[in-house]
Short mmCIF file of C-alpha atoms in Angstrom, two decimals:
data_model
loop_
_atom_site.label_atom_id
_atom_site.label_comp_id
_atom_site.label_asym_id
_atom_site.label_seq_id
_atom_site.Cartn_x
_atom_site.Cartn_y
_atom_site.Cartn_z
CA MET A 254 -166.03 1.79 -19.11
CA LYS A 255 -166.19 5.56 -19.35
CA ARG A 256 -169.30 7.08 -17.83
CA MET A 257 -171.54 9.11 -20.09
CA ALA A 258 -171.72 12.80 -19.27
CA ILE A 259 -174.47 13.90 -16.90
CA THR A 260 -177.13 15.74 -18.87
CA VAL A 261 -179.42 18.63 -18.07
CA MET A 262 -182.41 16.27 -17.89
CA GLU A 263 -180.61 13.98 -15.42
CA VAL A 264 -180.00 16.91 -13.12
CA LEU A 265 -183.59 18.07 -13.54
CA LYS A 266 -184.95 14.63 -12.59
CA ASN A 267 -183.12 14.90 -9.28
CA LEU A 268 -184.29 18.43 -8.44
CA PRO A 269 -187.52 19.05 -6.47
CA ARG A 270 -189.12 20.57 -9.63
CA THR A 271 -191.16 23.06 -7.63
CA ASN A 272 -189.78 26.13 -9.45
CA CYS A 273 -189.41 27.85 -6.08
CA GLY A 274 -186.79 30.27 -7.38
CA GLU A 275 -184.61 30.05 -4.27
CA CYS A 276 -181.60 29.11 -6.41
CA GLY A 277 -181.89 32.43 -8.25
CA GLN A 278 -183.40 30.93 -11.41
CA ALA A 279 -187.03 31.15 -12.45
CA THR A 280 -187.42 27.39 -13.01
CA CYS A 281 -185.72 24.13 -12.06
CA LEU A 282 -185.04 23.54 -15.77
CA ALA A 283 -183.23 26.86 -16.07
CA PHE A 284 -181.16 25.98 -12.99
CA ALA A 285 -180.29 22.50 -14.32
CA THR A 286 -179.22 24.04 -17.62
CA ARG A 287 -176.90 26.47 -15.87
CA VAL A 288 -175.42 23.66 -13.77
CA ILE A 289 -174.43 21.61 -16.82
CA LYS A 290 -173.84 24.27 -19.44
CA GLU A 291 -172.39 27.12 -17.39
CA GLY A 292 -170.91 25.50 -14.29
CA GLU A 293 -173.47 26.75 -11.75
CA ASP A 294 -173.07 25.26 -8.26
CA LEU A 295 -175.60 22.44 -7.82
CA ASN A 296 -175.72 23.18 -4.09
CA LYS A 297 -177.44 26.49 -4.81
CA CYS A 298 -180.60 24.40 -4.77
CA PRO A 299 -181.49 24.41 -1.04
CA HIS A 300 -183.81 21.41 -1.37
CA LEU A 301 -181.43 18.74 -2.67
CA THR A 302 -181.95 15.37 -1.02
CA GLY A 303 -181.27 11.73 -1.82
CA ALA A 304 -180.03 11.13 -5.35
CA GLY A 305 -179.89 14.85 -6.06
CA ALA A 306 -177.44 15.44 -3.24
CA ASP A 307 -175.48 12.28 -4.07
CA MET A 308 -174.80 13.38 -7.65
CA GLY A 309 -173.00 16.52 -6.46
CA PRO A 310 -169.42 15.13 -6.62
CA ALA A 311 -169.94 13.69 -10.12
CA VAL A 312 -171.38 16.99 -11.35
CA ARG A 313 -168.44 18.93 -9.89
CA ALA A 314 -165.94 16.58 -11.51
CA GLN A 315 -167.68 17.01 -14.85
CA GLN A 316 -167.69 20.79 -14.49
CA GLU A 317 -163.98 20.87 -13.64
CA ALA A 318 -163.26 18.79 -16.74
CA GLY A 319 -165.28 21.21 -18.86
CA VAL A 320 -167.55 18.43 -20.09
CA GLY A 321 -170.91 19.57 -21.45
CA ARG A 322 -170.13 23.26 -21.12
CA ARG A 323 -171.09 25.56 -23.90
CA ARG A 324 -168.96 28.51 -24.71
CA GLU A 325 -169.40 31.02 -21.92
CA SER A 326 -172.59 33.00 -22.47
CA ILE A 327 -170.71 36.11 -21.35
CA ALA A 328 -168.26 35.74 -24.26
CA ILE A 329 -171.09 35.32 -26.75
CA SER A 330 -173.01 38.30 -25.37
CA LEU A 331 -169.89 40.45 -25.35
CA GLU A 332 -169.13 39.69 -28.98
CA VAL A 333 -172.67 40.59 -30.01
CA LEU A 334 -172.58 43.87 -28.13
CA GLN A 335 -169.14 44.86 -29.40
CA GLU A 336 -170.34 44.25 -32.94
CA LYS A 337 -173.32 46.48 -32.18
CA VAL A 338 -171.20 49.39 -30.90
CA ALA A 339 -168.40 49.03 -33.49
CA PRO A 340 -170.03 51.31 -36.11
CA LEU A 341 -171.23 53.91 -33.59
CA ASP A 342 -169.79 57.42 -33.47
CA PHE A 343 -168.58 57.66 -29.87
CA ALA A 344 -167.89 61.38 -30.17
CA ALA A 345 -171.51 62.04 -31.17
CA LEU A 346 -172.88 59.83 -28.38
CA ALA A 347 -170.73 61.07 -25.51
CA GLU A 348 -172.81 64.03 -24.32
CA GLY A 349 -176.15 62.22 -24.49
CA LEU A 350 -174.79 59.32 -22.43
CA GLY A 351 -173.23 61.63 -19.85
CA THR A 352 -169.73 60.44 -20.77
CA ALA A 353 -166.51 62.07 -21.98
CA TYR A 354 -165.01 61.31 -25.38
CA GLY A 355 -161.34 60.52 -25.84
CA GLU A 356 -158.89 58.82 -28.15
CA GLU A 357 -155.79 56.73 -27.60
CA ALA A 358 -153.58 55.97 -30.57
CA GLY A 359 -156.54 56.62 -32.84
CA ARG A 360 -158.85 54.35 -30.84
CA PRO A 361 -162.00 56.17 -29.61
CA TYR A 362 -163.28 55.56 -26.12
CA LEU A 363 -165.90 56.87 -23.71
CA SER A 364 -164.90 57.69 -20.15
CA LEU A 365 -167.53 57.45 -17.43
CA ASN A 366 -168.10 57.00 -13.72
CA TYR A 367 -169.24 53.50 -12.83
CA PHE A 368 -169.78 52.53 -9.19
CA GLY A 369 -167.33 55.16 -8.06
CA HIS A 370 -164.55 54.40 -10.57
CA ARG A 371 -163.64 56.18 -13.78
CA LEU A 372 -163.59 53.61 -16.58
CA GLN A 373 -162.62 53.84 -20.24
CA VAL A 374 -164.83 51.93 -22.66
CA PHE A 375 -163.18 51.26 -26.01
CA LYS A 376 -165.07 49.52 -28.79
CA ASP A 377 -163.22 46.29 -28.01
CA GLU A 378 -161.94 46.76 -24.48
CA LEU A 379 -163.05 47.86 -21.02
CA ARG A 380 -160.25 49.48 -19.05
CA TYR A 381 -160.26 49.98 -15.27
CA PRO A 382 -158.07 52.38 -13.30
CA PRO A 383 -154.92 50.86 -11.76
CA GLY A 384 -155.58 48.70 -8.73
CA VAL A 385 -159.27 48.14 -9.47
CA THR A 386 -160.39 44.54 -9.95
CA GLY A 387 -162.93 44.24 -12.71
CA ASP A 388 -165.93 42.00 -13.15
CA PRO A 389 -166.30 40.50 -16.66
CA TRP A 390 -170.04 41.19 -16.51
CA ASP A 391 -169.37 44.93 -16.21
CA ALA A 392 -168.61 45.04 -19.92
CA ILE A 393 -172.00 43.53 -20.74
CA LEU A 394 -173.80 46.25 -18.82
CA LEU A 395 -171.66 49.10 -20.13
CA TYR A 396 -171.86 48.06 -23.79
CA ASN A 397 -175.63 47.72 -23.36
CA TYR A 398 -175.68 51.26 -22.01
CA ILE A 399 -173.69 52.60 -24.97
CA ALA A 400 -175.58 50.54 -27.57
CA ALA A 401 -178.85 52.13 -26.43
CA GLN A 402 -177.52 55.48 -27.75
CA GLY A 403 -179.65 57.28 -25.19
CA ARG A 404 -179.79 61.05 -24.97
CA GLU A 405 -182.95 61.52 -22.91
CA PRO A 406 -182.61 63.84 -19.89
CA VAL A 407 -183.15 62.30 -16.47
CA ALA A 408 -186.87 62.69 -15.76
CA GLY A 409 -186.65 63.14 -12.00
CA ARG A 410 -189.65 60.85 -11.52
CA TRP A 411 -189.36 57.42 -9.89
CA ILE A 412 -191.17 54.40 -11.32
CA ALA A 413 -191.49 50.75 -10.33
CA TYR A 414 -189.98 48.02 -12.50
CA ASN A 415 -193.30 46.19 -12.83
CA SER A 416 -194.86 49.29 -14.38
CA LEU A 417 -192.69 48.87 -17.47
CA PRO A 418 -194.01 47.03 -20.56
CA ASN A 419 -193.29 43.27 -20.73
CA SER A 420 -191.82 43.20 -17.23
CA VAL A 421 -194.30 40.83 -15.55
CA SER A 422 -192.22 37.66 -15.67
CA LYS A 423 -188.94 39.39 -14.84
CA ALA A 424 -190.54 41.34 -11.97
CA LYS A 425 -190.58 38.08 -9.98
CA THR A 426 -186.80 37.99 -10.11
CA LEU A 427 -186.59 41.57 -8.86
CA ALA A 428 -189.01 40.75 -6.05
CA ARG A 429 -186.73 37.90 -4.92
CA LEU A 430 -183.73 40.22 -4.96
CA GLU A 431 -185.62 42.80 -2.92
CA LYS A 432 -186.67 40.15 -0.39
CA LYS A 433 -183.06 39.02 -0.01
CA LEU A 434 -181.90 42.59 0.61
CA ALA A 435 -184.69 43.26 3.11
CA GLU A 436 -183.94 40.13 5.11
CA HIS A 437 -180.20 40.82 5.09
CA PHE A 438 -180.63 44.23 6.71
CA ALA A 439 -183.57 43.37 8.98
CA GLY A 440 -182.91 45.11 12.29
CA ARG A 441 -179.87 46.80 10.79
CA ALA A 442 -181.13 49.97 9.15
CA ALA A 443 -178.13 51.87 10.52
CA GLY A 444 -175.81 49.36 8.90
CA LEU A 445 -177.59 49.80 5.58
CA LYS A 446 -177.11 53.57 5.81
CA GLU A 447 -173.38 53.04 6.36
CA ARG A 448 -173.16 50.84 3.28
CA VAL A 449 -175.10 53.43 1.26
CA SER A 450 -172.66 56.15 2.29
CA GLY A 451 -169.67 53.97 1.49
CA LEU A 452 -170.98 53.45 -2.05
CA GLY A 453 -171.51 57.15 -2.69
CA GLY A 454 -175.27 57.01 -2.24
CA VAL A 455 -177.16 59.91 -0.70
CA MET A 456 -180.14 59.96 1.63
CA VAL A 457 -183.19 61.58 0.08
CA ALA A 458 -186.81 62.25 0.97
CA VAL A 459 -189.29 61.25 -1.71
CA GLY A 460 -192.51 61.40 0.25
CA GLU A 461 -192.36 57.77 1.40
CA ASP A 462 -192.35 56.60 5.01
CA ALA A 463 -189.41 54.23 4.47
CA ASP A 464 -186.72 53.96 7.14
CA VAL A 465 -184.02 54.30 4.49
CA GLN A 466 -184.43 56.27 1.26
CA ALA A 467 -181.21 56.23 -0.71
CA ALA A 468 -180.41 57.43 -4.23
CA PHE A 469 -177.50 56.10 -6.28
CA MET A 470 -176.01 57.06 -9.64
CA PRO A 471 -174.20 53.90 -10.78
CA LEU A 472 -174.29 55.06 -14.41
CA PRO A 473 -174.24 58.69 -15.59
CA LYS A 474 -177.89 58.74 -16.74
CA VAL A 475 -179.36 55.90 -14.67
CA PRO A 476 -180.34 56.90 -11.11
CA LEU A 477 -181.56 54.20 -8.72
CA LEU A 478 -183.65 54.65 -5.60
CA LEU A 479 -183.68 52.17 -2.71
CA LEU A 480 -186.54 52.19 -0.21
CA PHE A 481 -186.19 50.05 2.92
CA TRP A 482 -188.70 49.45 5.69
CA ASP A 483 -187.34 47.65 8.73
CA ALA A 484 -189.26 44.86 10.42
CA GLU A 485 -191.79 45.75 13.10
CA ALA A 486 -192.23 42.63 15.18
CA GLU A 487 -194.93 44.12 17.39
CA GLU A 488 -197.00 45.03 14.36
CA GLY A 489 -196.23 41.78 12.57
CA PHE A 490 -194.60 43.55 9.61
CA ALA A 491 -191.72 41.85 7.80
CA PRO A 492 -188.86 43.98 6.42
CA GLN A 493 -189.35 45.25 2.88
CA ALA A 494 -187.10 46.72 0.22
CA HIS A 495 -187.96 48.16 -3.19
CA TRP A 496 -185.83 49.45 -6.04
CA LEU A 497 -187.22 52.27 -8.18
CA PHE A 498 -185.89 53.61 -11.47
CA ASP A 499 -185.98 57.01 -13.11
CA ALA A 500 -188.76 57.22 -15.70
CA SER A 501 -186.14 57.68 -18.45
CA VAL A 502 -184.43 54.34 -17.76
CA THR A 503 -185.71 52.48 -20.83
CA HIS A 504 -183.80 54.93 -23.04
CA TYR A 505 -180.57 53.54 -21.56
CA LEU A 506 -181.10 49.93 -20.42
CA ASP A 507 -183.34 47.04 -21.36
CA LEU A 508 -185.22 45.00 -18.76
CA GLU A 509 -182.47 42.39 -18.37
CA ALA A 510 -179.77 45.01 -17.96
CA MET A 511 -181.86 46.78 -15.31
CA LEU A 512 -182.00 43.58 -13.26
CA PHE A 513 -178.28 43.10 -13.68
CA LEU A 514 -177.67 46.63 -12.45
CA VAL A 515 -179.71 45.94 -9.32
CA GLU A 516 -177.77 42.70 -8.72
CA HIS A 517 -174.51 44.62 -8.96
CA MET A 518 -175.79 47.20 -6.48
CA MET A 519 -176.77 44.46 -4.06
CA GLU A 520 -173.39 42.72 -4.33
CA ARG A 521 -171.83 45.96 -3.17
CA LEU A 522 -174.37 46.59 -0.44
CA MET A 523 -174.08 43.04 0.91
CA PRO A 524 -170.41 42.03 0.55
CA ASP A 525 -170.61 39.60 3.47
#
């Protein structure tokens, strides 16, 4: 007799249901949904025991068979964003977004620097330079950036994410990301500086007492500032890291896209 597919609620019943967030999701329900619907690794829950751990092989088999999966959320999001940018006048938007306008066989595109590479963003295609491996989520971020139609000048004033309207719930996710970064580079401030340099970041002085103060420009009009304080065992201080944004950021990215940008920065800072 063929076994019924494992459901989201079955996975949830076998999770600790503490909403600790260590899996990267805000709640155990959100994590269970991603496991079944989007193929997330069940083992990302660090507290699996008993029946929860035992169901791992069955969940993996189901994921490999594609059972229960919804159409990739990335594909859905990309379609929505491409529909949003389709009617836009790229030539009129180019200067405000800090990009260059071009055409290829009558197809308009915007050319911009993104994490050190020059990309071409067509209305239905994201093109990387030869030899560069792309990430499918890059398109989501870049189409969000273009869809915002921003033209605000960079303010030159740093603000915290949790100071933005409606950011309270999402600020917890950023705090977890910052904690992960701080712990990764604890005792290795010099190593962090090397990674910053390798990613084109520059050391700055913004009036803070942080051990590392690094500014990045991952998108033409979206500066990011990283502040890192190393651990001080004698004083009982744990390492800390904070990401700050330019005050103009909401003209270019929404709250979700800002978090995604930080995640991308961290993937590059912590490749190991």
